[in-house]
Tab-separated table of N, CA and C in Angstrom:
chain	number	residue	atom	x	y	z
A	1	UNK	N	-66.664	60.732	-107.613
A	1	UNK	CA	-66.670	61.531	-106.416
A	1	UNK	C	-65.286	62.049	-106.036
A	2	UNK	N	-64.253	61.597	-106.732
A	2	UNK	CA	-62.904	62.081	-106.437
A	2	UNK	C	-62.360	61.499	-105.148
A	3	UNK	N	-61.435	62.205	-104.532
A	3	UNK	CA	-60.839	61.782	-103.274
A	3	UNK	C	-61.884	61.931	-102.174
A	4	UNK	N	-62.266	60.825	-101.549
A	4	UNK	CA	-63.385	60.862	-100.609
A	4	UNK	C	-63.039	60.314	-99.228
A	5	UNK	N	-61.807	59.892	-99.030
A	5	UNK	CA	-61.485	59.353	-97.721
A	5	UNK	C	-60.008	59.105	-97.548
A	6	UNK	N	-59.662	58.798	-96.331
A	6	UNK	CA	-58.279	58.470	-95.991
A	6	UNK	C	-58.300	57.479	-94.837
A	7	UNK	N	-57.306	56.619	-94.822
A	7	UNK	CA	-57.149	55.703	-93.691
A	7	UNK	C	-55.670	55.677	-93.320
A	8	UNK	N	-55.428	55.691	-92.008
A	8	UNK	CA	-54.073	55.585	-91.480
A	8	UNK	C	-54.050	54.345	-90.605
A	9	UNK	N	-53.134	53.431	-90.923
A	9	UNK	CA	-53.024	52.182	-90.175
A	9	UNK	C	-51.750	52.198	-89.346
A	10	UNK	N	-51.819	51.568	-88.182
A	10	UNK	CA	-50.645	51.456	-87.322
A	10	UNK	C	-50.362	49.977	-87.092
A	11	UNK	N	-49.167	49.538	-87.462
A	11	UNK	CA	-48.761	48.150	-87.277
A	11	UNK	C	-48.272	47.954	-85.851
A	12	UNK	N	-48.916	47.050	-85.135
A	12	UNK	CA	-48.516	46.699	-83.780
A	12	UNK	C	-47.868	45.322	-83.830
A	13	UNK	N	-47.583	44.713	-82.697
A	13	UNK	CA	-46.900	43.416	-82.693
A	13	UNK	C	-47.613	42.372	-83.549
A	14	UNK	N	-48.832	42.030	-83.194
A	14	UNK	CA	-49.583	41.024	-83.947
A	14	UNK	C	-50.896	41.573	-84.475
A	15	UNK	N	-51.049	42.867	-84.428
A	15	UNK	CA	-52.296	43.496	-84.844
A	15	UNK	C	-52.011	44.694	-85.733
A	16	UNK	N	-53.034	45.070	-86.474
A	16	UNK	CA	-53.014	46.333	-87.207
A	16	UNK	C	-54.162	47.151	-86.670
A	17	UNK	N	-53.879	48.392	-86.305
A	17	UNK	CA	-54.890	49.277	-85.742
A	17	UNK	C	-55.271	50.339	-86.757
A	18	UNK	N	-56.576	50.534	-86.927
A	18	UNK	CA	-57.066	51.623	-87.758
A	18	UNK	C	-56.915	52.880	-86.900
A	19	UNK	N	-55.847	53.621	-87.150
A	19	UNK	CA	-55.542	54.796	-86.349
A	19	UNK	C	-56.478	55.947	-86.693
A	20	UNK	N	-56.768	56.113	-87.975
A	20	UNK	CA	-57.707	57.139	-88.446
A	20	UNK	C	-58.438	56.605	-89.660
A	21	UNK	N	-59.734	56.837	-89.713
A	21	UNK	CA	-60.539	56.460	-90.865
A	21	UNK	C	-61.527	57.601	-91.097
A	22	UNK	N	-61.334	58.297	-92.188
A	22	UNK	CA	-62.205	59.422	-92.541
A	22	UNK	C	-62.828	59.121	-93.891
A	23	UNK	N	-64.137	59.257	-93.974
A	23	UNK	CA	-64.855	58.943	-95.201
A	23	UNK	C	-65.986	59.942	-95.377
A	24	UNK	N	-66.082	60.510	-96.552
A	24	UNK	CA	-67.128	61.490	-96.827
A	24	UNK	C	-68.509	60.844	-96.729
A	25	UNK	N	-69.434	61.538	-96.082
A	25	UNK	CA	-70.788	61.000	-95.940
A	25	UNK	C	-71.495	60.879	-97.285
A	26	UNK	N	-71.041	61.597	-98.306
A	26	UNK	CA	-71.711	61.533	-99.605
A	26	UNK	C	-71.505	60.195	-100.316
A	27	UNK	N	-70.574	59.369	-99.829
A	27	UNK	CA	-70.356	58.077	-100.470
A	27	UNK	C	-70.779	56.898	-99.596
A	28	UNK	N	-71.205	57.162	-98.380
A	28	UNK	CA	-71.658	56.066	-97.518
A	28	UNK	C	-72.871	55.385	-98.150
A	29	UNK	N	-72.874	54.073	-98.102
A	29	UNK	CA	-73.965	53.311	-98.692
A	29	UNK	C	-73.800	53.070	-100.181
A	30	UNK	N	-72.651	53.427	-100.735
A	30	UNK	CA	-72.380	53.219	-102.168
A	30	UNK	C	-71.264	52.195	-102.382
A	31	UNK	N	-71.097	51.306	-101.434
A	31	UNK	CA	-70.092	50.233	-101.453
A	31	UNK	C	-68.668	50.705	-101.211
A	32	UNK	N	-68.473	51.988	-100.958
A	32	UNK	CA	-67.127	52.486	-100.719
A	32	UNK	C	-66.571	51.939	-99.411
A	33	UNK	N	-67.390	51.904	-98.374
A	33	UNK	CA	-66.900	51.393	-97.104
A	33	UNK	C	-66.517	49.919	-97.200
A	34	UNK	N	-67.219	49.135	-98.035
A	34	UNK	CA	-66.851	47.737	-98.251
A	34	UNK	C	-65.472	47.638	-98.901
A	35	UNK	N	-65.241	48.457	-99.913
A	35	UNK	CA	-63.940	48.459	-100.584
A	35	UNK	C	-62.820	48.896	-99.661
A	36	UNK	N	-63.071	49.916	-98.886
A	36	UNK	CA	-62.060	50.421	-97.976
A	36	UNK	C	-61.731	49.402	-96.888
A	37	UNK	N	-62.749	48.764	-96.324
A	37	UNK	CA	-62.499	47.757	-95.288
A	37	UNK	C	-61.772	46.532	-95.865
A	38	UNK	N	-62.097	46.147	-97.095
A	38	UNK	CA	-61.388	45.034	-97.735
A	38	UNK	C	-59.917	45.398	-97.931
A	39	UNK	N	-59.660	46.628	-98.326
A	39	UNK	CA	-58.284	47.086	-98.520
A	39	UNK	C	-57.522	47.120	-97.194
A	40	UNK	N	-58.150	47.645	-96.153
A	40	UNK	CA	-57.524	47.696	-94.832
A	40	UNK	C	-57.149	46.287	-94.384
A	41	UNK	N	-58.085	45.365	-94.540
A	41	UNK	CA	-57.815	43.988	-94.126
A	41	UNK	C	-56.714	43.366	-94.978
A	42	UNK	N	-56.729	43.619	-96.269
A	42	UNK	CA	-55.692	43.087	-97.162
A	42	UNK	C	-54.303	43.542	-96.711
A	43	UNK	N	-54.175	44.812	-96.364
A	43	UNK	CA	-52.892	45.348	-95.905
A	43	UNK	C	-52.482	44.696	-94.579
A	44	UNK	N	-53.434	44.539	-93.670
A	44	UNK	CA	-53.129	43.925	-92.381
A	44	UNK	C	-52.664	42.482	-92.561
A	45	UNK	N	-53.356	41.724	-93.392
A	45	UNK	CA	-52.974	40.335	-93.641
A	45	UNK	C	-51.601	40.250	-94.305
A	46	UNK	N	-51.331	41.157	-95.239
A	46	UNK	CA	-50.043	41.158	-95.947
A	46	UNK	C	-48.878	41.399	-94.981
A	47	UNK	N	-49.138	42.080	-93.902
A	47	UNK	CA	-48.082	42.364	-92.917
A	47	UNK	C	-48.069	41.363	-91.773
A	48	UNK	N	-48.874	40.318	-91.896
A	48	UNK	CA	-48.851	39.240	-90.916
A	48	UNK	C	-49.664	39.482	-89.667
A	49	UNK	N	-50.565	40.445	-89.684
A	49	UNK	CA	-51.379	40.725	-88.496
A	49	UNK	C	-52.350	39.588	-88.228
A	50	UNK	N	-52.561	39.307	-86.965
A	50	UNK	CA	-53.537	38.307	-86.554
A	50	UNK	C	-54.891	38.942	-86.263
A	51	UNK	N	-54.862	40.229	-85.920
A	51	UNK	CA	-56.082	40.953	-85.558
A	51	UNK	C	-56.088	42.324	-86.214
A	52	UNK	N	-57.274	42.780	-86.485
A	52	UNK	CA	-57.484	44.133	-86.977
A	52	UNK	C	-58.293	44.850	-85.903
A	53	UNK	N	-57.827	46.008	-85.481
A	53	UNK	CA	-58.474	46.747	-84.399
A	53	UNK	C	-59.012	48.065	-84.931
A	54	UNK	N	-60.267	48.332	-84.648
A	54	UNK	CA	-60.881	49.604	-85.012
A	54	UNK	C	-61.420	50.271	-83.764
A	55	UNK	N	-61.307	51.576	-83.723
A	55	UNK	CA	-61.789	52.352	-82.575
A	55	UNK	C	-62.936	53.236	-83.056
A	56	UNK	N	-64.013	53.239	-82.306
A	56	UNK	CA	-65.144	54.111	-82.636
A	56	UNK	C	-65.516	54.936	-81.424
A	57	UNK	N	-65.376	56.252	-81.552
A	57	UNK	CA	-65.815	57.193	-80.521
A	57	UNK	C	-67.019	57.934	-81.087
A	58	UNK	N	-68.164	57.748	-80.489
A	58	UNK	CA	-69.389	58.404	-80.960
A	58	UNK	C	-69.296	59.914	-80.768
A	59	UNK	N	-69.684	60.645	-81.822
A	59	UNK	CA	-69.777	62.102	-81.753
A	59	UNK	C	-71.091	62.516	-82.398
A	60	UNK	N	-71.376	63.786	-82.348
A	60	UNK	CA	-72.604	64.295	-82.955
A	60	UNK	C	-72.590	64.173	-84.473
A	61	UNK	N	-71.408	64.035	-85.064
A	61	UNK	CA	-71.308	64.025	-86.529
A	61	UNK	C	-71.008	62.664	-87.149
A	62	UNK	N	-70.751	61.628	-86.373
A	62	UNK	CA	-70.390	60.354	-86.982
A	62	UNK	C	-71.377	59.224	-86.711
A	63	UNK	N	-72.599	59.559	-86.389
A	63	UNK	CA	-73.614	58.542	-86.103
A	63	UNK	C	-73.893	57.600	-87.258
A	64	UNK	N	-73.698	58.051	-88.500
A	64	UNK	CA	-73.916	57.183	-89.665
A	64	UNK	C	-72.993	55.975	-89.685
A	65	UNK	N	-71.875	56.065	-88.980
A	65	UNK	CA	-70.901	54.971	-89.006
A	65	UNK	C	-70.875	54.165	-87.708
A	66	UNK	N	-71.850	54.334	-86.864
A	66	UNK	CA	-71.866	53.649	-85.570
A	66	UNK	C	-71.767	52.131	-85.704
A	67	UNK	N	-72.366	51.548	-86.712
A	67	UNK	CA	-72.343	50.096	-86.882
A	67	UNK	C	-71.331	49.596	-87.888
A	68	UNK	N	-70.410	50.445	-88.290
A	68	UNK	CA	-69.453	50.071	-89.345
A	68	UNK	C	-68.620	48.847	-88.970
A	69	UNK	N	-67.967	48.865	-87.842
A	69	UNK	CA	-67.095	47.739	-87.490
A	69	UNK	C	-67.877	46.440	-87.282
A	70	UNK	N	-68.969	46.431	-86.512
A	70	UNK	CA	-69.726	45.179	-86.382
A	70	UNK	C	-70.224	44.646	-87.729
A	71	UNK	N	-70.553	45.532	-88.644
A	71	UNK	CA	-71.029	45.119	-89.972
A	71	UNK	C	-70.001	44.280	-90.715
A	72	UNK	N	-68.722	44.487	-90.402
A	72	UNK	CA	-67.653	43.763	-91.085
A	72	UNK	C	-67.005	42.696	-90.205
A	73	UNK	N	-67.750	42.209	-89.232
A	73	UNK	CA	-67.294	41.083	-88.434
A	73	UNK	C	-66.405	41.421	-87.253
A	74	UNK	N	-66.321	42.680	-86.886
A	74	UNK	CA	-65.582	43.069	-85.692
A	74	UNK	C	-66.471	42.831	-84.478
A	75	UNK	N	-65.864	42.462	-83.376
A	75	UNK	CA	-66.609	42.300	-82.133
A	75	UNK	C	-66.087	43.303	-81.112
A	76	UNK	N	-66.983	43.731	-80.241
A	76	UNK	CA	-66.629	44.716	-79.211
A	76	UNK	C	-65.599	44.109	-78.278
A	77	UNK	N	-64.574	44.864	-78.006
A	77	UNK	CA	-63.518	44.445	-77.091
A	77	UNK	C	-63.832	44.933	-75.691
A	78	UNK	N	-63.128	44.403	-74.714
A	78	UNK	CA	-63.291	44.914	-73.356
A	78	UNK	C	-62.650	46.291	-73.221
A	79	UNK	N	-61.747	46.644	-74.145
A	79	UNK	CA	-61.149	47.980	-74.153
A	79	UNK	C	-62.192	48.986	-74.622
A	80	UNK	N	-62.269	50.107	-73.968
A	80	UNK	CA	-63.247	51.134	-74.294
A	80	UNK	C	-63.153	51.554	-75.755
A	81	UNK	N	-64.245	51.506	-76.479
A	81	UNK	CA	-64.395	51.971	-77.863
A	81	UNK	C	-63.701	51.100	-78.897
A	82	UNK	N	-63.099	49.990	-78.520
A	82	UNK	CA	-62.356	49.152	-79.465
A	82	UNK	C	-63.208	47.998	-79.991
A	83	UNK	N	-63.006	47.689	-81.274
A	83	UNK	CA	-63.620	46.550	-81.938
A	83	UNK	C	-62.495	45.746	-82.577
A	84	UNK	N	-62.587	44.415	-82.521
A	84	UNK	CA	-61.514	43.565	-83.037
A	84	UNK	C	-62.074	42.572	-84.046
A	85	UNK	N	-61.336	42.394	-85.143
A	85	UNK	CA	-61.650	41.382	-86.150
A	85	UNK	C	-60.502	40.384	-86.152
A	86	UNK	N	-60.804	39.125	-85.855
A	86	UNK	CA	-59.793	38.074	-85.830
A	86	UNK	C	-59.542	37.615	-87.258
A	87	UNK	N	-58.369	37.906	-87.792
A	87	UNK	CA	-58.079	37.596	-89.186
A	87	UNK	C	-57.793	36.119	-89.417
A	88	UNK	N	-57.465	35.382	-88.386
A	88	UNK	CA	-57.170	33.952	-88.537
A	88	UNK	C	-58.444	33.119	-88.643
A	89	UNK	N	-59.536	33.606	-88.048
A	89	UNK	CA	-60.767	32.822	-87.986
A	89	UNK	C	-61.817	33.238	-89.007
A	90	UNK	N	-61.563	34.302	-89.748
A	90	UNK	CA	-62.577	34.803	-90.678
A	90	UNK	C	-62.031	34.872	-92.098
A	91	UNK	N	-62.913	34.585	-93.057
A	91	UNK	CA	-62.532	34.695	-94.473
A	91	UNK	C	-62.269	36.169	-94.803
A	92	UNK	N	-61.361	36.423	-95.738
A	92	UNK	CA	-61.083	37.816	-96.115
A	92	UNK	C	-62.316	38.517	-96.668
A	93	UNK	N	-62.393	39.804	-96.386
A	93	UNK	CA	-63.460	40.625	-96.956
A	93	UNK	C	-63.238	40.733	-98.465
A	94	UNK	N	-64.315	40.906	-99.207
A	94	UNK	CA	-64.254	40.924	-100.677
A	94	UNK	C	-64.481	42.340	-101.189
A	95	UNK	N	-63.663	42.735	-102.165
A	95	UNK	CA	-63.827	44.037	-102.798
A	95	UNK	C	-65.108	44.070	-103.620
A	96	UNK	N	-65.907	45.118	-103.503
A	96	UNK	CA	-67.055	45.257	-104.412
A	96	UNK	C	-66.537	45.602	-105.808
A	97	UNK	N	-67.230	45.150	-106.829
A	97	UNK	CA	-66.753	45.353	-108.200
A	97	UNK	C	-66.809	46.809	-108.648
A	98	UNK	N	-67.632	47.618	-108.034
A	98	UNK	CA	-67.814	48.998	-108.485
A	98	UNK	C	-66.875	49.995	-107.804
A	99	UNK	N	-65.921	49.510	-107.003
A	99	UNK	CA	-65.049	50.408	-106.254
A	99	UNK	C	-63.593	50.174	-106.637
A	100	UNK	N	-62.859	51.266	-106.838
A	100	UNK	CA	-61.422	51.204	-107.097
A	100	UNK	C	-60.717	51.941	-105.956
A	101	UNK	N	-59.710	51.298	-105.389
A	101	UNK	CA	-58.923	51.910	-104.321
A	101	UNK	C	-57.642	52.465	-104.938
A	102	UNK	N	-57.396	53.747	-104.762
A	102	UNK	CA	-56.166	54.376	-105.236
A	102	UNK	C	-55.200	54.424	-104.086
A	103	UNK	N	-54.129	53.668	-104.206
A	103	UNK	CA	-53.148	53.586	-103.130
A	103	UNK	C	-52.192	54.760	-103.254
A	104	UNK	N	-52.180	55.623	-102.251
A	104	UNK	CA	-51.396	56.845	-102.337
A	104	UNK	C	-50.009	56.698	-101.731
A	105	UNK	N	-49.918	56.344	-100.465
A	105	UNK	CA	-48.625	56.285	-99.792
A	105	UNK	C	-48.651	55.108	-98.834
A	106	UNK	N	-47.871	54.101	-99.156
A	106	UNK	CA	-47.838	52.903	-98.318
A	106	UNK	C	-46.439	52.697	-97.789
A	107	UNK	N	-46.133	53.323	-96.682
A	107	UNK	CA	-44.812	53.155	-96.072
A	107	UNK	C	-44.896	52.278	-94.874
């Protein structure tokens, strides 16, 4: 499928925030989201984050991903649209065998 998504992470004091997550709908349900979330978590853990924060704003075009964060162990925060995954209390997410993550720019 070629280049099908991008993620931008923001390192905060003790958390990593998913600032942007774009994924082509043609690959949803093909284990790509599992691979991408495992990679996001791996990067957050490598930088010492205690929490991973994802933001979901419902729109007319992103309904397919409404349950993405809860599916990966995130819980709704009291902050509007925020979901949090506690990295200290949960086992790391596992990469699916059929997905390869191409790391483009990690600054």
